[in-house]
Short mmCIF file of C-alpha atoms in Angstrom, two decimals:
data_model
loop_
_atom_site.label_atom_id
_atom_site.label_comp_id
_atom_site.label_asym_id
_atom_site.label_seq_id
_atom_site.Cartn_x
_atom_site.Cartn_y
_atom_site.Cartn_z
CA MET A 23 -0.08 -0.02 0.06
CA GLY A 24 2.90 2.22 -0.29
CA VAL A 25 3.30 3.04 3.50
CA PRO A 26 6.93 2.99 5.19
CA LEU A 27 8.23 -0.14 6.55
CA ASP A 28 9.23 1.51 9.60
CA GLY A 29 9.36 4.69 11.25
CA ARG A 30 7.71 7.88 9.82
CA ILE A 31 8.17 9.81 6.71
CA PRO A 32 6.40 13.33 7.19
CA GLY A 33 4.65 14.61 4.06
CA HIS A 34 4.94 11.24 2.54
CA ARG A 35 4.37 11.39 -1.41
CA GLN A 36 5.88 8.05 -2.75
CA VAL A 37 3.98 6.96 -5.82
CA THR A 38 4.47 3.21 -5.16
CA GLY A 39 1.45 1.26 -3.70
CA LEU A 40 -2.37 1.67 -4.07
CA GLY A 41 -3.22 3.79 -1.20
CA ARG A 42 -1.92 6.70 1.17
CA GLY A 43 -3.40 10.28 1.30
CA SER A 44 -6.06 10.65 3.64
CA ALA A 45 -6.92 7.59 6.25
CA THR A 46 -9.99 7.27 4.06
CA SER A 47 -8.29 5.94 1.13
CA ASN A 48 -5.73 3.74 2.55
CA LYS A 49 -7.60 0.58 3.84
CA VAL A 50 -7.28 -3.26 3.14
CA PHE A 51 -9.85 -5.87 3.72
CA PHE A 52 -9.03 -9.49 4.23
CA ALA A 53 -11.95 -11.52 3.27
CA ASP A 54 -13.30 -15.06 2.75
CA VAL A 55 -16.40 -17.04 3.37
CA GLU A 56 -17.55 -19.03 6.15
CA ALA A 57 -20.19 -21.49 7.09
CA ALA A 58 -23.10 -19.85 8.93
CA PRO A 59 -26.34 -21.28 10.25
CA GLU A 60 -28.30 -19.85 7.31
CA GLY A 61 -25.67 -20.62 4.62
CA LEU A 62 -22.56 -19.01 3.38
CA ARG A 63 -21.63 -15.72 4.81
CA LEU A 64 -18.53 -13.27 4.36
CA VAL A 65 -16.05 -12.68 6.90
CA SER A 66 -13.74 -9.80 6.74
CA THR A 67 -10.83 -7.95 8.79
CA LEU A 68 -10.13 -4.52 8.13
CA ALA A 69 -6.19 -3.15 8.01
CA GLN A 70 -6.49 0.66 8.41
CA LEU A 71 -3.17 2.17 7.33
CA ALA A 72 -1.78 5.75 7.86
CA ALA A 73 -0.13 7.62 5.03
CA ASP A 74 3.38 8.54 6.84
CA HIS A 75 4.15 5.77 9.06
CA SER A 76 4.27 2.02 9.41
CA GLY A 77 1.48 1.42 12.17
CA ILE A 78 -1.56 -0.71 11.13
CA ASP A 79 -4.77 -0.23 13.11
CA TRP A 80 -6.84 -3.11 13.45
CA SER A 81 -9.19 -1.97 15.90
CA VAL A 82 -12.43 -0.95 13.67
CA ASN A 83 -14.24 -1.80 10.59
CA CYS A 84 -15.40 0.51 7.67
CA GLY A 85 -18.70 1.20 6.52
CA ASN A 86 -17.79 2.29 2.90
CA MET A 87 -15.53 -0.65 2.49
CA SER A 88 -18.16 -3.20 3.79
CA SER A 89 -20.47 -1.95 1.04
CA ALA A 90 -17.95 -3.12 -1.53
CA LEU A 91 -17.89 -6.71 0.00
CA PRO A 92 -20.92 -7.90 -1.66
CA LEU A 93 -20.12 -6.75 -5.09
CA TRP A 94 -16.65 -8.30 -4.69
CA ALA A 95 -17.97 -11.56 -3.41
CA LEU A 96 -20.27 -12.00 -6.30
CA ASP A 97 -17.59 -10.77 -8.85
CA ALA A 98 -15.16 -13.25 -7.62
CA GLY A 99 -17.94 -15.92 -7.70
CA LEU A 100 -17.59 -16.83 -3.78
CA ILE A 101 -21.35 -16.48 -3.17
CA GLY A 102 -24.04 -16.85 -5.80
CA GLY A 103 -26.14 -14.17 -6.98
CA ASP A 104 -29.25 -15.82 -8.09
CA ALA A 105 -32.14 -13.47 -7.54
CA PRO A 106 -35.27 -12.44 -9.88
CA THR A 107 -35.25 -9.26 -11.66
CA GLY A 108 -36.83 -6.78 -9.01
CA GLY A 109 -35.83 -9.17 -6.19
CA HIS A 110 -32.91 -8.76 -3.70
CA ILE A 111 -29.79 -10.49 -2.96
CA SER A 112 -28.66 -10.68 0.69
CA MET A 113 -25.65 -12.02 2.41
CA GLU A 114 -24.20 -11.61 6.06
CA ILE A 115 -20.66 -10.16 6.63
CA ARG A 116 -19.17 -10.84 9.95
CA ASN A 117 -16.35 -8.22 10.91
CA THR A 118 -13.53 -9.72 13.13
CA ASN A 119 -12.29 -6.26 14.01
CA THR A 120 -15.56 -5.31 15.96
CA GLY A 121 -17.58 -8.51 16.02
CA VAL A 122 -20.44 -6.97 14.24
CA VAL A 123 -22.39 -8.86 11.88
CA THR A 124 -24.01 -6.63 8.98
CA THR A 125 -26.72 -7.86 6.41
CA ALA A 126 -25.98 -6.54 3.01
CA ARG A 127 -28.52 -6.44 0.44
CA MET A 128 -28.53 -5.43 -3.35
CA LYS A 129 -31.49 -4.95 -5.58
CA ARG A 130 -31.76 -6.38 -9.13
CA ALA A 131 -32.70 -4.30 -11.82
CA GLU A 132 -35.87 -5.11 -14.08
CA GLU A 133 -33.34 -4.89 -17.19
CA GLY A 134 -30.52 -7.04 -15.43
CA GLY A 135 -27.75 -5.99 -13.41
CA PHE A 136 -28.39 -4.03 -10.18
CA VAL A 137 -30.35 -1.07 -9.39
CA LEU A 138 -28.13 1.91 -9.59
CA GLU A 139 -27.87 4.79 -6.75
CA HIS A 140 -26.37 8.14 -6.69
CA ILE A 141 -24.88 8.76 -3.43
CA PRO A 142 -23.71 12.39 -2.51
CA GLY A 143 -19.98 12.94 -2.96
CA VAL A 144 -19.78 9.98 -5.50
CA ASP A 145 -19.39 10.95 -9.24
CA GLY A 146 -21.82 8.83 -10.97
CA ALA A 147 -24.46 5.97 -10.07
CA PHE A 148 -23.39 2.63 -9.35
CA PRO A 149 -24.91 -0.57 -7.79
CA GLY A 150 -26.53 0.16 -4.62
CA VAL A 151 -25.89 -1.59 -1.65
CA ASP A 152 -28.32 -1.41 1.60
CA LEU A 153 -26.13 -2.32 4.94
CA PHE A 154 -27.72 -3.23 8.08
CA LEU A 155 -25.92 -3.14 11.14
CA LYS A 156 -27.22 -5.75 13.74
CA ASP A 157 -27.01 -4.92 17.34
CA PRO A 158 -24.43 -2.10 16.74
CA VAL A 159 -24.45 -0.60 20.45
CA GLY A 160 -21.35 -1.06 22.16
CA ALA A 161 -19.37 -2.24 19.16
CA LYS A 162 -16.04 -1.40 21.15
CA THR A 163 -16.97 -0.51 24.55
CA GLY A 164 -19.97 -2.70 25.22
CA ALA A 165 -22.14 0.16 25.91
CA LEU A 166 -24.11 2.69 24.16
CA LEU A 167 -22.74 5.38 26.47
CA PRO A 168 -19.22 4.33 27.50
CA THR A 169 -19.00 7.15 30.30
CA GLY A 170 -22.40 6.19 31.72
CA SER A 171 -23.48 9.89 30.88
CA ALA A 172 -25.22 11.41 27.88
CA THR A 173 -22.89 14.47 28.21
CA ASP A 174 -19.62 14.89 30.04
CA VAL A 175 -17.22 17.88 30.23
CA ILE A 176 -13.58 16.97 28.83
CA GLN A 177 -10.75 19.39 28.51
CA GLY A 178 -13.43 22.21 29.22
CA TYR A 179 -15.78 21.13 26.30
CA GLU A 180 -19.35 19.44 26.80
CA VAL A 181 -19.17 16.42 24.59
CA SER A 182 -21.09 13.20 24.14
CA CYS A 183 -19.30 9.68 24.02
CA VAL A 184 -21.33 7.38 22.20
CA ASP A 185 -20.70 3.86 20.86
CA VAL A 186 -23.03 2.77 18.02
CA ALA A 187 -20.93 0.69 15.32
CA VAL A 188 -17.79 2.94 16.23
CA PRO A 189 -17.04 4.79 19.29
CA MET A 190 -17.30 8.52 18.70
CA VAL A 191 -17.04 12.10 20.61
CA ILE A 192 -19.52 14.37 19.50
CA ALA A 193 -19.13 18.29 20.31
CA SER A 194 -20.87 21.44 19.53
CA ALA A 195 -18.99 23.48 16.80
CA ALA A 196 -19.94 26.71 18.53
CA ASP A 197 -18.00 25.61 21.56
CA PHE A 198 -14.96 25.53 19.55
CA GLY A 199 -15.88 29.02 17.75
CA LYS A 200 -16.92 27.30 14.62
CA THR A 201 -20.26 27.43 12.54
CA GLY A 202 -20.00 23.66 11.76
CA HIS A 203 -20.40 24.60 7.93
CA GLU A 204 -16.53 25.23 7.27
CA PRO A 205 -14.95 23.25 4.56
CA GLY A 206 -12.98 20.54 6.19
CA GLN A 207 -9.66 21.96 4.56
CA ALA A 208 -10.42 25.27 6.57
CA LEU A 209 -10.86 23.47 9.93
CA GLU A 210 -7.49 21.48 9.49
CA ALA A 211 -5.59 24.65 8.42
CA ASP A 212 -6.51 26.07 11.97
CA PRO A 213 -3.85 24.65 14.20
CA GLU A 214 -5.54 26.12 17.47
CA PHE A 215 -8.53 24.38 16.47
CA MET A 216 -7.05 21.08 15.63
CA THR A 217 -4.77 20.94 18.72
CA ALA A 218 -8.01 21.47 20.85
CA LEU A 219 -9.69 18.82 19.08
CA ARG A 220 -6.71 16.17 19.40
CA ARG A 221 -6.78 17.06 23.42
CA VAL A 222 -10.37 16.19 23.41
CA TRP A 223 -10.45 12.99 21.58
CA VAL A 224 -7.34 11.79 23.44
CA ALA A 225 -8.76 12.57 26.81
CA ALA A 226 -12.29 11.23 25.72
CA GLY A 227 -10.69 7.91 24.62
CA LEU A 228 -8.89 7.60 28.02
CA ARG A 229 -12.27 8.55 29.53
CA MET A 230 -14.20 5.74 27.32
CA ARG A 231 -11.54 3.15 28.30
CA LEU A 232 -11.13 2.20 24.93
CA ARG A 233 -8.92 -0.77 24.35
CA ARG A 234 -6.41 -2.23 21.98
CA ARG A 235 -6.85 -5.29 20.18
CA ASP A 236 -5.18 -7.55 22.67
CA GLY A 237 -7.83 -6.32 25.26
CA SER A 238 -5.51 -4.11 27.03
CA LEU A 239 -6.29 -0.15 27.59
CA MET A 240 -5.43 2.14 25.05
CA THR A 241 -2.77 4.63 26.45
CA GLU A 242 -2.64 8.21 25.72
CA ASP A 243 0.21 7.66 23.16
CA ASP A 244 -1.80 5.06 21.53
CA LEU A 245 -4.61 7.36 21.10
CA ASN A 246 -2.48 10.34 19.93
CA ARG A 247 -1.12 7.86 17.10
CA SER A 248 -4.72 6.45 16.41
CA GLU A 249 -6.02 6.64 12.81
CA THR A 250 -9.36 5.23 13.56
CA ILE A 251 -10.64 5.62 17.26
CA PRO A 252 -12.34 7.25 18.76
CA LYS A 253 -13.82 9.29 15.93
CA ILE A 254 -14.54 12.72 16.55
CA CYS A 255 -17.17 15.30 15.06
CA ILE A 256 -18.40 18.73 15.70
CA VAL A 257 -22.35 19.39 15.08
CA SER A 258 -24.62 22.36 14.57
CA ALA A 259 -28.12 23.00 13.69
CA PRO A 260 -28.98 22.19 9.89
CA LEU A 261 -29.13 24.51 6.97
CA ASP A 262 -30.03 22.52 3.83
CA GLY A 263 -32.96 20.22 5.02
CA GLY A 264 -31.23 17.58 6.94
CA HIS A 265 -31.68 17.15 10.73
CA LEU A 266 -28.26 17.92 11.95
CA ALA A 267 -25.09 19.18 10.19
CA VAL A 268 -21.57 17.66 10.84
CA ARG A 269 -18.07 18.10 10.28
CA TYR A 270 -16.22 14.71 10.74
CA PHE A 271 -12.75 13.58 11.65
CA THR A 272 -11.13 10.14 11.14
CA PRO A 273 -9.58 11.39 13.72
CA GLN A 274 -6.45 12.77 12.45
CA THR A 275 -7.84 14.49 9.38
CA ALA A 276 -11.15 15.89 8.30
CA HIS A 277 -13.42 13.74 6.40
CA PRO A 278 -14.69 14.94 2.72
CA SER A 279 -18.24 14.01 3.65
CA MET A 280 -19.25 11.53 6.35
CA ALA A 281 -18.27 8.21 7.13
CA VAL A 282 -21.32 5.70 7.33
CA SER A 283 -20.44 4.00 10.35
CA GLY A 284 -19.95 7.25 12.07
CA GLY A 285 -23.18 8.32 10.41
CA CYS A 286 -24.97 5.51 12.14
CA CYS A 287 -23.38 6.47 15.58
CA LEU A 288 -24.45 10.06 14.98
CA ALA A 289 -27.85 9.37 13.77
CA ALA A 290 -28.61 7.19 17.10
CA ALA A 291 -26.73 9.92 19.11
CA ALA A 292 -29.52 12.40 17.96
CA LEU A 293 -32.22 10.23 19.57
CA ILE A 294 -30.27 10.01 22.90
CA PRO A 295 -31.99 12.45 25.25
CA GLY A 296 -29.78 15.08 26.55
CA SER A 297 -26.87 14.65 24.18
CA VAL A 298 -25.00 17.34 22.37
CA ALA A 299 -26.34 15.84 19.06
CA GLN A 300 -30.16 15.63 20.26
CA ARG A 301 -30.18 19.44 21.50
CA LEU A 302 -28.90 20.68 18.18
CA ALA A 303 -30.93 18.28 15.82
CA ARG A 304 -33.98 19.58 14.17
CA ASP A 305 -37.47 18.05 13.43
CA ILE A 306 -36.22 14.35 14.05
CA PRO A 307 -39.46 11.88 14.84
CA VAL A 308 -39.46 11.14 18.69
CA PRO A 309 -39.17 7.46 18.96
CA SER A 310 -42.18 5.50 20.19
CA ALA A 311 -42.65 2.79 22.67
CA GLN A 312 -42.45 0.27 19.71
CA PHE A 313 -39.55 -0.44 17.41
CA SER A 314 -39.57 1.62 14.20
CA ASP A 315 -37.48 2.84 11.56
CA ILE A 316 -36.37 6.44 12.14
CA GLU A 317 -34.41 8.03 9.38
CA VAL A 318 -31.93 10.92 10.11
CA GLY A 319 -30.79 13.16 7.26
CA ILE A 320 -27.06 14.37 8.18
CA GLU A 321 -25.75 17.50 6.34
CA ASN A 322 -21.97 17.14 5.43
CA PRO A 323 -19.98 18.86 2.74
CA ALA A 324 -20.79 16.21 0.13
CA GLY A 325 -24.66 16.53 0.84
CA ILE A 326 -26.99 14.53 3.03
CA LEU A 327 -26.11 11.28 4.42
CA LYS A 328 -29.20 9.30 5.20
CA ALA A 329 -29.07 6.66 7.92
CA THR A 330 -32.04 4.61 9.53
CA VAL A 331 -32.01 3.47 13.21
CA VAL A 332 -34.27 1.05 14.27
CA GLY A 333 -35.16 1.72 17.99
CA ARG A 334 -37.68 2.49 20.62
CA ALA A 335 -38.14 4.49 23.57
CA GLN A 336 -37.79 2.78 26.99
CA GLY A 337 -38.59 5.43 29.52
CA ALA A 338 -36.01 8.22 29.45
CA ALA A 339 -33.64 6.38 27.41
CA ILE A 340 -33.51 4.75 23.82
CA GLU A 341 -32.95 0.84 22.95
CA ILE A 342 -31.47 0.59 19.51
CA ARG A 343 -31.77 -2.67 17.69
CA SER A 344 -30.14 -1.99 14.15
CA ALA A 345 -28.89 0.73 12.06
CA ALA A 346 -28.71 1.01 8.48
CA TYR A 347 -27.51 2.95 5.35
CA LEU A 348 -27.38 3.24 1.69
CA ARG A 349 -24.09 3.30 -0.32
CA SER A 350 -22.75 2.27 -3.81
CA ALA A 351 -19.95 0.01 -4.96
CA GLN A 352 -18.10 -0.33 -8.22
CA ILE A 353 -15.38 -2.66 -9.59
CA LEU A 354 -12.43 -0.58 -10.17
CA LEU A 355 -9.78 -3.27 -11.10
CA ARG A 356 -9.13 -6.83 -11.22
CA GLY A 357 -5.50 -8.04 -10.98
CA HIS A 358 -2.34 -9.06 -8.86
CA VAL A 359 -0.12 -6.78 -6.85
CA PRO A 360 3.51 -7.82 -6.51
CA LEU A 361 5.03 -7.79 -2.95
CA TYR A 362 8.64 -6.14 -2.79
CA ARG A 363 10.51 -5.97 0.50
CA ALA A 364 7.95 -8.44 2.10
CA SER A 365 8.65 -8.71 5.96
CA GLU A 366 10.03 -12.06 7.37
CA GLN A 367 6.60 -12.85 9.04
CA LEU A 368 4.86 -12.44 5.57
CA ARG A 369 7.79 -14.27 3.73
CA ASN A 370 7.62 -17.42 6.21
CA SER A 371 3.65 -17.37 5.95
CA LEU A 372 3.83 -17.49 1.99
CA LEU A 373 6.46 -20.10 1.95
CA ALA A 374 4.70 -22.42 4.71
CA CYS A 375 1.26 -21.78 2.36
CA LEU A 376 3.20 -22.78 -1.12
CA THR A 377 4.58 -25.75 0.82
CA SER A 378 1.27 -26.95 1.79
CA LEU A 379 0.14 -26.65 -1.94
CA THR A 380 3.16 -28.21 -3.67
CA PRO A 381 2.97 -32.06 -4.22
CA ALA A 382 5.73 -34.02 -2.06
CA SER A 383 7.50 -34.88 -5.46
CA SER A 384 8.01 -31.31 -6.67
CA PRO A 385 11.60 -29.81 -6.23
CA PRO A 386 11.95 -26.94 -3.50
CA GLY A 387 10.74 -23.63 -5.09
CA SER A 388 8.87 -25.10 -8.04
CA ALA A 389 5.48 -23.84 -7.00
#
């Protein structure tokens, strides 16, 4: 993926590899199929790479990348795609980073192929993918509100720490002296703002007791270097027909639009009584005592992301059963990528794999 093998290269602009740039375009999924009670399902593991250093974060899932998995599985022939025109193809995806199981659904078009969708921020219409996150609450912390409160004061800022699909820190843009409608580049170019934001997300991560993949608590240094958790955003009242406006960070850089897992989390947060998001949201339906679909429109630099929360009111709290969002997917290329300067661990793994596939009579190295 073109990242340094070790150390750090500030402003890294090597042209080798397939990724780099912002964290949103530097990800790898390892995927396969596995047997499940209802048939075959996909199993995926996300590797989140940085642009300028060698660390790999294995702690979270990616909603946008998850939407590419069903089309990949169909294209690779790993899972059959039989469905009548006008019908749906559904498949489950189990993510090993978070343990969350997602149901993906693609709709067959009457004229063949798949129904095409235009997603804000995407140039063109491509096969639509509905993704339903099952039991997304507490994906990393085990709780809807990891600190036990709808709001906390952290580093002098009132924030809401919420864990739905991804742990996220939600703050009012006005508290940082912002409108919440600035371009992401303008926010990144404000060092005072970015420093304050960093202090909040690191302190909030410690307060949320976020953990490494091995189960140990993340340290302040871990959080300072994290490319994935906790996410952080600033929110404000909407201007263009949505229920809430956001500027979202991943967390080191401003997101050009809105991550879908973060969108599900923010949509859920907007339904939590007393949260920062709920106080700034406008005209969101009030959850009833019965489970129902509640659609939340989130204004972001690319348009309006629509996320659906399936939830119900339980006294002064809310119970969330699932969250869903619509994305699109397209095949960019098929092929093979040579691996140069492979690590010793990878080299040994590949040799072991080749040895297991090579007939005993074949000379070494003939595979």
